[in-house]
Structures are given as structure tokens and as C-alpha cells.
Amino acid sequence: MVTPADVTSTVTPAQRPPAQQPPAQQPPKTAGPPGTDLPRIVPRRRVGRWGAAAVALLVFGMVLNSVVRNDAFQWEVVGRYFTTAAVLDGLLLTLWLTAVVMVLGFLLGVPLAVMRLSDNAVLGALGWGYVWIFRSTPLLVQLLFWFNIGALYPTLGLGIPFGPQFLTVQTVNLLGPTLTAVIGLTLHEAAYAAEVVRGGILSVDPGQTEAAQALGLSRLRTLRRIVIPQAMRSIVPTAGNMLIGTLKGTSIVSVLAVHDLLYSVQLVYNQTYQVIPLLMVATLWYVAVTSVLGVGQYYVERYYARGSARRLPPTPPEQLRARLAALRRHARRATAGEALSASGGGR
């Protein structure tokens, strides 16, 4: 007769059931939002980034403090001359010069760009030579050259080429300082505008031109309706930089006694000897106009980017409204969480 003790003793160690292991230690869960079992997500702490931002903000504050509290700037003098008639007249002439030079420069630059892209060797060589000459000489040298053009050509005439002239005029009486500035700046800007337009045209996929030719469109119509609109996405950013550069570059015409913004300011501080505050007047006006042009450039780029993106990026006002709405939502959630915590603690 086999007893239960004998049965127990005949069981081998391999046949014994494994001992129950204690459950593995689970990592403690962080507390989530009140009323939920989700873990709380802690964002990564970027100590270096915040440290660099703090240092940059400190340096900016020091520079701003040194400018605002420095009596040598004479801010009361800046405010007194900021909107005087002489300064505003110079500002208007600067804006007029900028607009005229940019329009004429691109009107001349577009044919030059087409000449450089032409298969005709003569047109290509002439376009390349123009760009080479006017990009190789400083703008100040060009302005001084045109200002003294009467020494080379005392008279200018209109008539038959290599034949008699029907109308002649003295060059000194024809070219004044303002007209000389317009001619010099326009010819200089046209060389750069030609390269900007040429680069924009080359950025368009050649397949667009081939498709237009397959549809029977002429070369001029293809360039005007197919290539140029697509090239504007590459032209506008560089043209915007040229516009801002031309605005600041017009200050160089002060050497020709053209009454632009800088020359008007110089006339004032030559009488009052308040050089720094008057230069600050010109600086603030240049900064203000450049900022307005930068905003205009942003919206023009956005306009020509319509066909390249399914959804246009939000404008700065839209971004500001979105951030304010996000802050309001975050504040409402935080307030609701505190209220829920308080009610739970009371129970």
C-alpha cells in the first residue's frame, strides 16, 4: 500500500511545479492630468538653449540701455528734426529716385537677360559685355564719370548715324545732378537686374518651355505667359534685396549735391554742428522705409508662391493670433485642472 508520503517522495525535482515568482517591479507612473490615468509628459529641458537666450537678451539689454541713456545722441534734437521740411523733402527725393531707378533698371535688365540667353552670338556677346563693364566698376566711379561726361562729349546731337545732325544741345545744359544720378544708378542697376532675371529664367524647368512649344506657343508668348510667372518665385527675393540696396545706395548721390535724405541732413548739421543726432534722423528714416519694404516683399513672395505649395504658410498676424489662442487654451486647461484638483482634495 502506497502512502501519500511515498507518492510525495517519488516526485523528482524536475517534475515539481515551479515556484511562483514575485511580480516584477513596475516603474512608478508619473501623475497625469486630474481625472485621467495617462502619464504626464515632461518636455526635454534645453539648458544650453535657454542659457544662450538669456546671455543674448542680457547683451541686447545692455546695448539698448547704452543707446537710450547716452546723452550724446541728443534724442530731443532727433525728435525736433525728424519731421522738418528739409528732411521730408530729402526723403521724398530718395523714394522717388529708388522707384525710378528700380523700374528703369528692370525695364532695361529684362532685354539684357534675354540677350544673354539668346542663341545669337552677337546679342549674347553684347549682353555679356554690358553686364561685365557695369559690374566691374564701382558705382561712385560711374556717377562721377557721368557727372563729368561733358568733358568727353561737349555737345549731343540727333541726326543720321555717321551723317549730318539736325539737333544739337550742350551736354552741361542737358545733364543736371539729378538726371545724372538717375542715369548712373539706372545703368548700374540694369546690369544686376539682368543677372537676377537670367537666374530666375534658368530656374524654370525646361520641360515647361517644351510643353509650350508643343502647344504651338511662340517664344515671346512662352516667355511672357509661362516662364516669367514661374521665374518670379526666384526673382522676387533677390529683387527685394536689390530694392533695399538701391534705397540705401541712393545716399551716394550726395557727392553730386543731389538733395536726397543724407544730403539734406548734411546741410543741417553743417550749420548746427549736431552731427550725431542728425545722422540718427537719417538712420531712423532708412530703417523705417526698409522695414515697410521688407513687409511688402514678404507679401509679394507669398503671392507668387501660390502655385508651389498646397497650403501657404500663415502670415505673421495669423501666427500671432494662433499663439494667443494657444495661450488662452492652455490657461483655460490649467484653470480647469486646478479647479478639479481642489474639488477632489475636498472630497
PDB file of N, CA, C and O in Angstrom, residues 131-192:
ATOM      1  N   VAL A 131      26.966  93.702 -68.967  1.00  0.00           N
ATOM      2  CA  VAL A 131      26.974  93.267 -67.565  1.00  0.00           C
ATOM      3  C   VAL A 131      28.392  93.285 -67.014  1.00  0.00           C
ATOM      4  O   VAL A 131      28.631  93.693 -65.858  1.00  0.00           O
ATOM      5  N   TRP A 132      29.340  92.866 -67.808  1.00  0.00           N
ATOM      6  CA  TRP A 132      30.731  92.813 -67.342  1.00  0.00           C
ATOM      7  C   TRP A 132      31.260  94.202 -67.031  1.00  0.00           C
ATOM      8  O   TRP A 132      31.891  94.408 -65.983  1.00  0.00           O
ATOM      9  N   ILE A 133      31.003  95.175 -67.891  1.00  0.00           N
ATOM     10  CA  ILE A 133      31.521  96.527 -67.689  1.00  0.00           C
ATOM     11  C   ILE A 133      30.917  97.174 -66.443  1.00  0.00           C
ATOM     12  O   ILE A 133      31.621  97.709 -65.573  1.00  0.00           O
ATOM     13  N   PHE A 134      29.597  97.126 -66.329  1.00  0.00           N
ATOM     14  CA  PHE A 134      28.934  97.869 -65.254  1.00  0.00           C
ATOM     15  C   PHE A 134      29.016  97.152 -63.905  1.00  0.00           C
ATOM     16  O   PHE A 134      28.805  97.778 -62.869  1.00  0.00           O
ATOM     17  N   ARG A 135      29.300  95.855 -63.916  1.00  0.00           N
ATOM     18  CA  ARG A 135      29.524  95.186 -62.634  1.00  0.00           C
ATOM     19  C   ARG A 135      30.980  95.273 -62.192  1.00  0.00           C
ATOM     20  O   ARG A 135      31.285  95.007 -61.024  1.00  0.00           O
ATOM     21  N   SER A 136      31.854  95.639 -63.097  1.00  0.00           N
ATOM     22  CA  SER A 136      33.284  95.667 -62.779  1.00  0.00           C
ATOM     23  C   SER A 136      33.743  97.004 -62.225  1.00  0.00           C
ATOM     24  O   SER A 136      34.849  97.086 -61.686  1.00  0.00           O
ATOM     25  N   THR A 137      32.960  98.070 -62.379  1.00  0.00           N
ATOM     26  CA  THR A 137      33.374  99.392 -61.922  1.00  0.00           C
ATOM     27  C   THR A 137      32.520  99.827 -60.741  1.00  0.00           C
ATOM     28  O   THR A 137      31.306  99.564 -60.723  1.00  0.00           O
ATOM     29  N   PRO A 138      33.103 100.493 -59.753  1.00  0.00           N
ATOM     30  CA  PRO A 138      32.320 100.942 -58.592  1.00  0.00           C
ATOM     31  C   PRO A 138      31.261 101.954 -58.992  1.00  0.00           C
ATOM     32  O   PRO A 138      31.406 102.704 -59.965  1.00  0.00           O
ATOM     33  N   LEU A 139      30.195 101.976 -58.209  1.00  0.00           N
ATOM     34  CA  LEU A 139      29.096 102.878 -58.502  1.00  0.00           C
ATOM     35  C   LEU A 139      29.522 104.334 -58.399  1.00  0.00           C
ATOM     36  O   LEU A 139      29.100 105.170 -59.215  1.00  0.00           O
ATOM     37  N   LEU A 140      30.354 104.655 -57.419  1.00  0.00           N
ATOM     38  CA  LEU A 140      30.803 106.043 -57.267  1.00  0.00           C
ATOM     39  C   LEU A 140      31.598 106.494 -58.486  1.00  0.00           C
ATOM     40  O   LEU A 140      31.441 107.636 -58.955  1.00  0.00           O
ATOM     41  N   VAL A 141      32.438 105.621 -59.023  1.00  0.00           N
ATOM     42  CA  VAL A 141      33.206 105.957 -60.219  1.00  0.00           C
ATOM     43  C   VAL A 141      32.269 106.208 -61.400  1.00  0.00           C
ATOM     44  O   VAL A 141      32.459 107.152 -62.177  1.00  0.00           O
ATOM     45  N   GLN A 142      31.231 105.381 -61.532  1.00  0.00           N
ATOM     46  CA  GLN A 142      30.278 105.583 -62.627  1.00  0.00           C
ATOM     47  C   GLN A 142      29.548 106.915 -62.496  1.00  0.00           C
ATOM     48  O   GLN A 142      29.361 107.635 -63.490  1.00  0.00           O
ATOM     49  N   LEU A 143      29.125 107.263 -61.284  1.00  0.00           N
ATOM     50  CA  LEU A 143      28.421 108.530 -61.091  1.00  0.00           C
ATOM     51  C   LEU A 143      29.317 109.717 -61.407  1.00  0.00           C
ATOM     52  O   LEU A 143      28.886 110.682 -62.065  1.00  0.00           O
ATOM     53  N   LEU A 144      30.558 109.659 -60.948  1.00  0.00           N
ATOM     54  CA  LEU A 144      31.484 110.754 -61.241  1.00  0.00           C
ATOM     55  C   LEU A 144      31.790 110.836 -62.736  1.00  0.00           C
ATOM     56  O   LEU A 144      31.960 111.929 -63.292  1.00  0.00           O
ATOM     57  N   PHE A 145      31.853 109.687 -63.385  1.00  0.00           N
ATOM     58  CA  PHE A 145      32.096 109.676 -64.830  1.00  0.00           C
ATOM     59  C   PHE A 145      30.942 110.350 -65.571  1.00  0.00           C
ATOM     60  O   PHE A 145      31.169 111.203 -66.451  1.00  0.00           O
ATOM     61  N   TRP A 146      29.702 109.990 -65.230  1.00  0.00           N
ATOM     62  CA  TRP A 146      28.555 110.598 -65.905  1.00  0.00           C
ATOM     63  C   TRP A 146      28.408 112.069 -65.539  1.00  0.00           C
ATOM     64  O   TRP A 146      27.930 112.864 -66.363  1.00  0.00           O
ATOM     65  N   PHE A 147      28.837 112.439 -64.341  1.00  0.00           N
ATOM     66  CA  PHE A 147      28.752 113.842 -63.943  1.00  0.00           C
ATOM     67  C   PHE A 147      29.716 114.709 -64.757  1.00  0.00           C
ATOM     68  O   PHE A 147      29.457 115.896 -64.984  1.00  0.00           O
ATOM     69  N   ASN A 148      30.823 114.108 -65.201  1.00  0.00           N
ATOM     70  CA  ASN A 148      31.817 114.835 -65.987  1.00  0.00           C
ATOM     71  C   ASN A 148      31.803 114.414 -67.455  1.00  0.00           C
ATOM     72  O   ASN A 148      32.826 114.539 -68.147  1.00  0.00           O
ATOM     73  N   ILE A 149      30.684 113.908 -67.942  1.00  0.00           N
ATOM     74  CA  ILE A 149      30.614 113.437 -69.316  1.00  0.00           C
ATOM     75  C   ILE A 149      30.771 114.586 -70.308  1.00  0.00           C
ATOM     76  O   ILE A 149      31.171 114.375 -71.467  1.00  0.00           O
ATOM     77  N   GLY A 150      30.507 115.814 -69.860  1.00  0.00           N
ATOM     78  CA  GLY A 150      30.666 116.959 -70.755  1.00  0.00           C
ATOM     79  C   GLY A 150      32.095 117.172 -71.184  1.00  0.00           C
ATOM     80  O   GLY A 150      32.351 117.785 -72.234  1.00  0.00           O
ATOM     81  N   ALA A 151      33.074 116.689 -70.412  1.00  0.00           N
ATOM     82  CA  ALA A 151      34.468 116.823 -70.817  1.00  0.00           C
ATOM     83  C   ALA A 151      34.779 115.942 -72.030  1.00  0.00           C
ATOM     84  O   ALA A 151      35.688 116.259 -72.814  1.00  0.00           O
ATOM     85  N   LEU A 152      34.047 114.829 -72.199  1.00  0.00           N
ATOM     86  CA  LEU A 152      34.255 113.949 -73.344  1.00  0.00           C
ATOM     87  C   LEU A 152      33.368 114.325 -74.520  1.00  0.00           C
ATOM     88  O   LEU A 152      33.802 114.307 -75.670  1.00  0.00           O
ATOM     89  N   TYR A 153      32.134 114.658 -74.246  1.00  0.00           N
ATOM     90  CA  TYR A 153      31.172 114.999 -75.298  1.00  0.00           C
ATOM     91  C   TYR A 153      30.548 116.351 -74.952  1.00  0.00           C
ATOM     92  O   TYR A 153      29.513 116.407 -74.257  1.00  0.00           O
ATOM     93  N   PRO A 154      31.150 117.438 -75.391  1.00  0.00           N
ATOM     94  CA  PRO A 154      30.606 118.766 -75.058  1.00  0.00           C
ATOM     95  C   PRO A 154      29.197 118.980 -75.585  1.00  0.00           C
ATOM     96  O   PRO A 154      28.400 119.693 -74.972  1.00  0.00           O
ATOM     97  N   THR A 155      28.882 118.368 -76.731  1.00  0.00           N
ATOM     98  CA  THR A 155      27.542 118.514 -77.310  1.00  0.00           C
ATOM     99  C   THR A 155      26.980 117.136 -77.657  1.00  0.00           C
ATOM    100  O   THR A 155      27.731 116.200 -77.966  1.00  0.00           O
ATOM    101  N   LEU A 156      25.673 117.042 -77.589  1.00  0.00           N
ATOM    102  CA  LEU A 156      24.962 115.834 -78.009  1.00  0.00           C
ATOM    103  C   LEU A 156      24.017 116.220 -79.134  1.00  0.00           C
ATOM    104  O   LEU A 156      23.364 117.264 -79.076  1.00  0.00           O
ATOM    105  N   GLY A 157      23.974 115.358 -80.154  1.00  0.00           N
ATOM    106  CA  GLY A 157      23.171 115.688 -81.316  1.00  0.00           C
ATOM    107  C   GLY A 157      22.252 114.568 -81.729  1.00  0.00           C
ATOM    108  O   GLY A 157      22.435 113.395 -81.343  1.00  0.00           O
ATOM    109  N   LEU A 158      21.241 114.928 -82.521  1.00  0.00           N
ATOM    110  CA  LEU A 158      20.274 113.983 -83.063  1.00  0.00           C
ATOM    111  C   LEU A 158      20.258 114.140 -84.569  1.00  0.00           C
ATOM    112  O   LEU A 158      20.053 115.244 -85.085  1.00  0.00           O
ATOM    113  N   GLY A 159      20.511 113.029 -85.275  1.00  0.00           N
ATOM    114  CA  GLY A 159      20.554 113.105 -86.728  1.00  0.00           C
ATOM    115  C   GLY A 159      20.766 111.750 -87.344  1.00  0.00           C
ATOM    116  O   GLY A 159      20.498 110.711 -86.718  1.00  0.00           O
ATOM    117  N   ILE A 160      21.300 111.717 -88.551  1.00  0.00           N
ATOM    118  CA  ILE A 160      21.564 110.476 -89.273  1.00  0.00           C
ATOM    119  C   ILE A 160      22.885 109.895 -88.767  1.00  0.00           C
ATOM    120  O   ILE A 160      23.870 110.618 -88.617  1.00  0.00           O
ATOM    121  N   PRO A 161      22.914 108.570 -88.452  1.00  0.00           N
ATOM    122  CA  PRO A 161      24.170 107.969 -87.998  1.00  0.00           C
ATOM    123  C   PRO A 161      25.292 108.196 -89.007  1.00  0.00           C
ATOM    124  O   PRO A 161      25.129 107.959 -90.215  1.00  0.00           O
ATOM    125  N   PHE A 162      26.419 108.660 -88.514  1.00  0.00           N
ATOM    126  CA  PHE A 162      27.609 108.959 -89.317  1.00  0.00           C
ATOM    127  C   PHE A 162      27.317 110.021 -90.378  1.00  0.00           C
ATOM    128  O   PHE A 162      28.008 110.108 -91.389  1.00  0.00           O
ATOM    129  N   GLY A 163      26.259 110.810 -90.157  1.00  0.00           N
ATOM    130  CA  GLY A 163      25.895 111.843 -91.121  1.00  0.00           C
ATOM    131  C   GLY A 163      25.602 113.164 -90.442  1.00  0.00           C
ATOM    132  O   GLY A 163      26.030 113.408 -89.303  1.00  0.00           O
ATOM    133  N   PRO A 164      24.872 114.031 -91.088  1.00  0.00           N
ATOM    134  CA  PRO A 164      24.576 115.351 -90.504  1.00  0.00           C
ATOM    135  C   PRO A 164      23.652 115.225 -89.296  1.00  0.00           C
ATOM    136  O   PRO A 164      22.871 114.279 -89.163  1.00  0.00           O
ATOM    137  N   GLN A 165      23.754 116.218 -88.418  1.00  0.00           N
ATOM    138  CA  GLN A 165      22.932 116.272 -87.214  1.00  0.00           C
ATOM    139  C   GLN A 165      21.902 117.391 -87.366  1.00  0.00           C
ATOM    140  O   GLN A 165      22.220 118.488 -87.823  1.00  0.00           O
ATOM    141  N   PHE A 166      20.687 117.095 -86.952  1.00  0.00           N
ATOM    142  CA  PHE A 166      19.596 118.067 -87.074  1.00  0.00           C
ATOM    143  C   PHE A 166      19.407 118.885 -85.800  1.00  0.00           C
ATOM    144  O   PHE A 166      18.914 120.002 -85.855  1.00  0.00           O
ATOM    145  N   LEU A 167      19.786 118.309 -84.664  1.00  0.00           N
ATOM    146  CA  LEU A 167      19.564 118.984 -83.385  1.00  0.00           C
ATOM    147  C   LEU A 167      20.761 118.727 -82.482  1.00  0.00           C
ATOM    148  O   LEU A 167      21.188 117.571 -82.326  1.00  0.00           O
ATOM    149  N   THR A 168      21.348 119.781 -81.936  1.00  0.00           N
ATOM    150  CA  THR A 168      22.470 119.658 -81.007  1.00  0.00           C
ATOM    151  C   THR A 168      22.146 120.453 -79.749  1.00  0.00           C
ATOM    152  O   THR A 168      21.427 121.452 -79.781  1.00  0.00           O
ATOM    153  N   VAL A 169      22.698 119.987 -78.622  1.00  0.00           N
ATOM    154  CA  VAL A 169      22.478 120.637 -77.337  1.00  0.00           C
ATOM    155  C   VAL A 169      23.743 120.497 -76.511  1.00  0.00           C
ATOM    156  O   VAL A 169      24.490 119.504 -76.639  1.00  0.00           O
ATOM    157  N   GLN A 170      24.014 121.488 -75.689  1.00  0.00           N
ATOM    158  CA  GLN A 170      25.172 121.431 -74.821  1.00  0.00           C
ATOM    159  C   GLN A 170      24.944 120.388 -73.717  1.00  0.00           C
ATOM    160  O   GLN A 170      23.894 120.379 -73.056  1.00  0.00           O
ATOM    161  N   THR A 171      25.914 119.523 -73.508  1.00  0.00           N
ATOM    162  CA  THR A 171      25.782 118.468 -72.503  1.00  0.00           C
ATOM    163  C   THR A 171      25.646 119.036 -71.104  1.00  0.00           C
ATOM    164  O   THR A 171      24.893 118.498 -70.267  1.00  0.00           O
ATOM    165  N   VAL A 172      26.344 120.128 -70.824  1.00  0.00           N
ATOM    166  CA  VAL A 172      26.275 120.730 -69.492  1.00  0.00           C
ATOM    167  C   VAL A 172      24.864 121.212 -69.190  1.00  0.00           C
ATOM    168  O   VAL A 172      24.383 121.110 -68.059  1.00  0.00           O
ATOM    169  N   ASN A 173      24.174 121.736 -70.215  1.00  0.00           N
ATOM    170  CA  ASN A 173      22.813 122.220 -70.007  1.00  0.00           C
ATOM    171  C   ASN A 173      21.788 121.088 -69.965  1.00  0.00           C
ATOM    172  O   ASN A 173      20.676 121.273 -69.465  1.00  0.00           O
ATOM    173  N   LEU A 174      22.154 119.937 -70.489  1.00  0.00           N
ATOM    174  CA  LEU A 174      21.205 118.823 -70.567  1.00  0.00           C
ATOM    175  C   LEU A 174      21.229 117.954 -69.316  1.00  0.00           C
ATOM    176  O   LEU A 174      20.177 117.550 -68.811  1.00  0.00           O
ATOM    177  N   LEU A 175      22.421 117.656 -68.812  1.00  0.00           N
ATOM    178  CA  LEU A 175      22.563 116.726 -67.693  1.00  0.00           C
ATOM    179  C   LEU A 175      22.827 117.499 -66.409  1.00  0.00           C
ATOM    180  O   LEU A 175      23.939 117.982 -66.180  1.00  0.00           O
ATOM    181  N   GLY A 176      21.789 117.602 -65.571  1.00  0.00           N
ATOM    182  CA  GLY A 176      21.955 118.181 -64.249  1.00  0.00           C
ATOM    183  C   GLY A 176      22.312 117.102 -63.236  1.00  0.00           C
ATOM    184  O   GLY A 176      22.408 115.916 -63.562  1.00  0.00           O
ATOM    185  N   PRO A 177      22.504 117.468 -61.983  1.00  0.00           N
ATOM    186  CA  PRO A 177      22.883 116.471 -60.962  1.00  0.00           C
ATOM    187  C   PRO A 177      21.837 115.370 -60.793  1.00  0.00           C
ATOM    188  O   PRO A 177      22.183 114.184 -60.713  1.00  0.00           O
ATOM    189  N   THR A 178      20.553 115.731 -60.756  1.00  0.00           N
ATOM    190  CA  THR A 178      19.517 114.712 -60.536  1.00  0.00           C
ATOM    191  C   THR A 178      19.415 113.763 -61.722  1.00  0.00           C
ATOM    192  O   THR A 178      19.338 112.532 -61.550  1.00  0.00           O
ATOM    193  N   LEU A 179      19.411 114.303 -62.949  1.00  0.00           N
ATOM    194  CA  LEU A 179      19.342 113.447 -64.124  1.00  0.00           C
ATOM    195  C   LEU A 179      20.585 112.572 -64.248  1.00  0.00           C
ATOM    196  O   LEU A 179      20.504 111.402 -64.646  1.00  0.00           O
ATOM    197  N   THR A 180      21.738 113.117 -63.887  1.00  0.00           N
ATOM    198  CA  THR A 180      22.966 112.314 -63.902  1.00  0.00           C
ATOM    199  C   THR A 180      22.867 111.166 -62.917  1.00  0.00           C
ATOM    200  O   THR A 180      23.291 110.036 -63.207  1.00  0.00           O
ATOM    201  N   ALA A 181      22.303 111.428 -61.734  1.00  0.00           N
ATOM    202  CA  ALA A 181      22.136 110.361 -60.741  1.00  0.00           C
ATOM    203  C   ALA A 181      21.194 109.284 -61.255  1.00  0.00           C
ATOM    204  O   ALA A 181      21.450 108.080 -61.066  1.00  0.00           O
ATOM    205  N   VAL A 182      20.110 109.684 -61.915  1.00  0.00           N
ATOM    206  CA  VAL A 182      19.164 108.699 -62.447  1.00  0.00           C
ATOM    207  C   VAL A 182      19.829 107.830 -63.510  1.00  0.00           C
ATOM    208  O   VAL A 182      19.691 106.600 -63.513  1.00  0.00           O
ATOM    209  N   ILE A 183      20.579 108.457 -64.422  1.00  0.00           N
ATOM    210  CA  ILE A 183      21.239 107.693 -65.492  1.00  0.00           C
ATOM    211  C   ILE A 183      22.274 106.736 -64.913  1.00  0.00           C
ATOM    212  O   ILE A 183      22.320 105.545 -65.262  1.00  0.00           O
ATOM    213  N   GLY A 184      23.124 107.242 -64.020  1.00  0.00           N
ATOM    214  CA  GLY A 184      24.169 106.396 -63.453  1.00  0.00           C
ATOM    215  C   GLY A 184      23.610 105.235 -62.649  1.00  0.00           C
ATOM    216  O   GLY A 184      24.054 104.087 -62.801  1.00  0.00           O
ATOM    217  N   LEU A 185      22.630 105.501 -61.793  1.00  0.00           N
ATOM    218  CA  LEU A 185      22.045 104.437 -60.976  1.00  0.00           C
ATOM    219  C   LEU A 185      21.283 103.427 -61.839  1.00  0.00           C
ATOM    220  O   LEU A 185      21.340 102.216 -61.592  1.00  0.00           O
ATOM    221  N   THR A 186      20.583 103.914 -62.869  1.00  0.00           N
ATOM    222  CA  THR A 186      19.808 103.003 -63.715  1.00  0.00           C
ATOM    223  C   THR A 186      20.710 102.051 -64.488  1.00  0.00           C
ATOM    224  O   THR A 186      20.456 100.835 -64.541  1.00  0.00           O
ATOM    225  N   LEU A 187      21.759 102.583 -65.103  1.00  0.00           N
ATOM    226  CA  LEU A 187      22.666 101.725 -65.868  1.00  0.00           C
ATOM    227  C   LEU A 187      23.378 100.722 -64.962  1.00  0.00           C
ATOM    228  O   LEU A 187      23.636  99.581 -65.366  1.00  0.00           O
ATOM    229  N   HIS A 188      23.676 101.142 -63.748  1.00  0.00           N
ATOM    230  CA  HIS A 188      24.313 100.229 -62.793  1.00  0.00           C
ATOM    231  C   HIS A 188      23.344  99.132 -62.358  1.00  0.00           C
ATOM    232  O   HIS A 188      23.703  97.940 -62.313  1.00  0.00           O
ATOM    233  N   GLU A 189      22.101  99.501 -62.032  1.00  0.00           N
ATOM    234  CA  GLU A 189      21.131  98.518 -61.572  1.00  0.00           C
ATOM    235  C   GLU A 189      20.705  97.584 -62.686  1.00  0.00           C
ATOM    236  O   GLU A 189      20.358  96.420 -62.428  1.00  0.00           O
ATOM    237  N   ALA A 190      20.716  98.055 -63.927  1.00  0.00           N
ATOM    238  CA  ALA A 190      20.295  97.204 -65.038  1.00  0.00           C
ATOM    239  C   ALA A 190      21.203  95.995 -65.191  1.00  0.00           C
ATOM    240  O   ALA A 190      20.732  94.900 -65.542  1.00  0.00           O
ATOM    241  N   ALA A 191      22.492  96.167 -64.923  1.00  0.00           N
ATOM    242  CA  ALA A 191      23.411  95.033 -65.026  1.00  0.00           C
ATOM    243  C   ALA A 191      23.069  93.961 -64.001  1.00  0.00           C
ATOM    244  O   ALA A 191      23.064  92.759 -64.311  1.00  0.00           O
ATOM    245  N   TYR A 192      22.762  94.375 -62.776  1.00  0.00           N
ATOM    246  CA  TYR A 192      22.402  93.395 -61.746  1.00  0.00           C
ATOM    247  C   TYR A 192      21.007  92.833 -61.990  1.00  0.00           C
ATOM    248  O   TYR A 192      20.757  91.646 -61.722  1.00  0.00           O
TER     249      TYR A 192
END
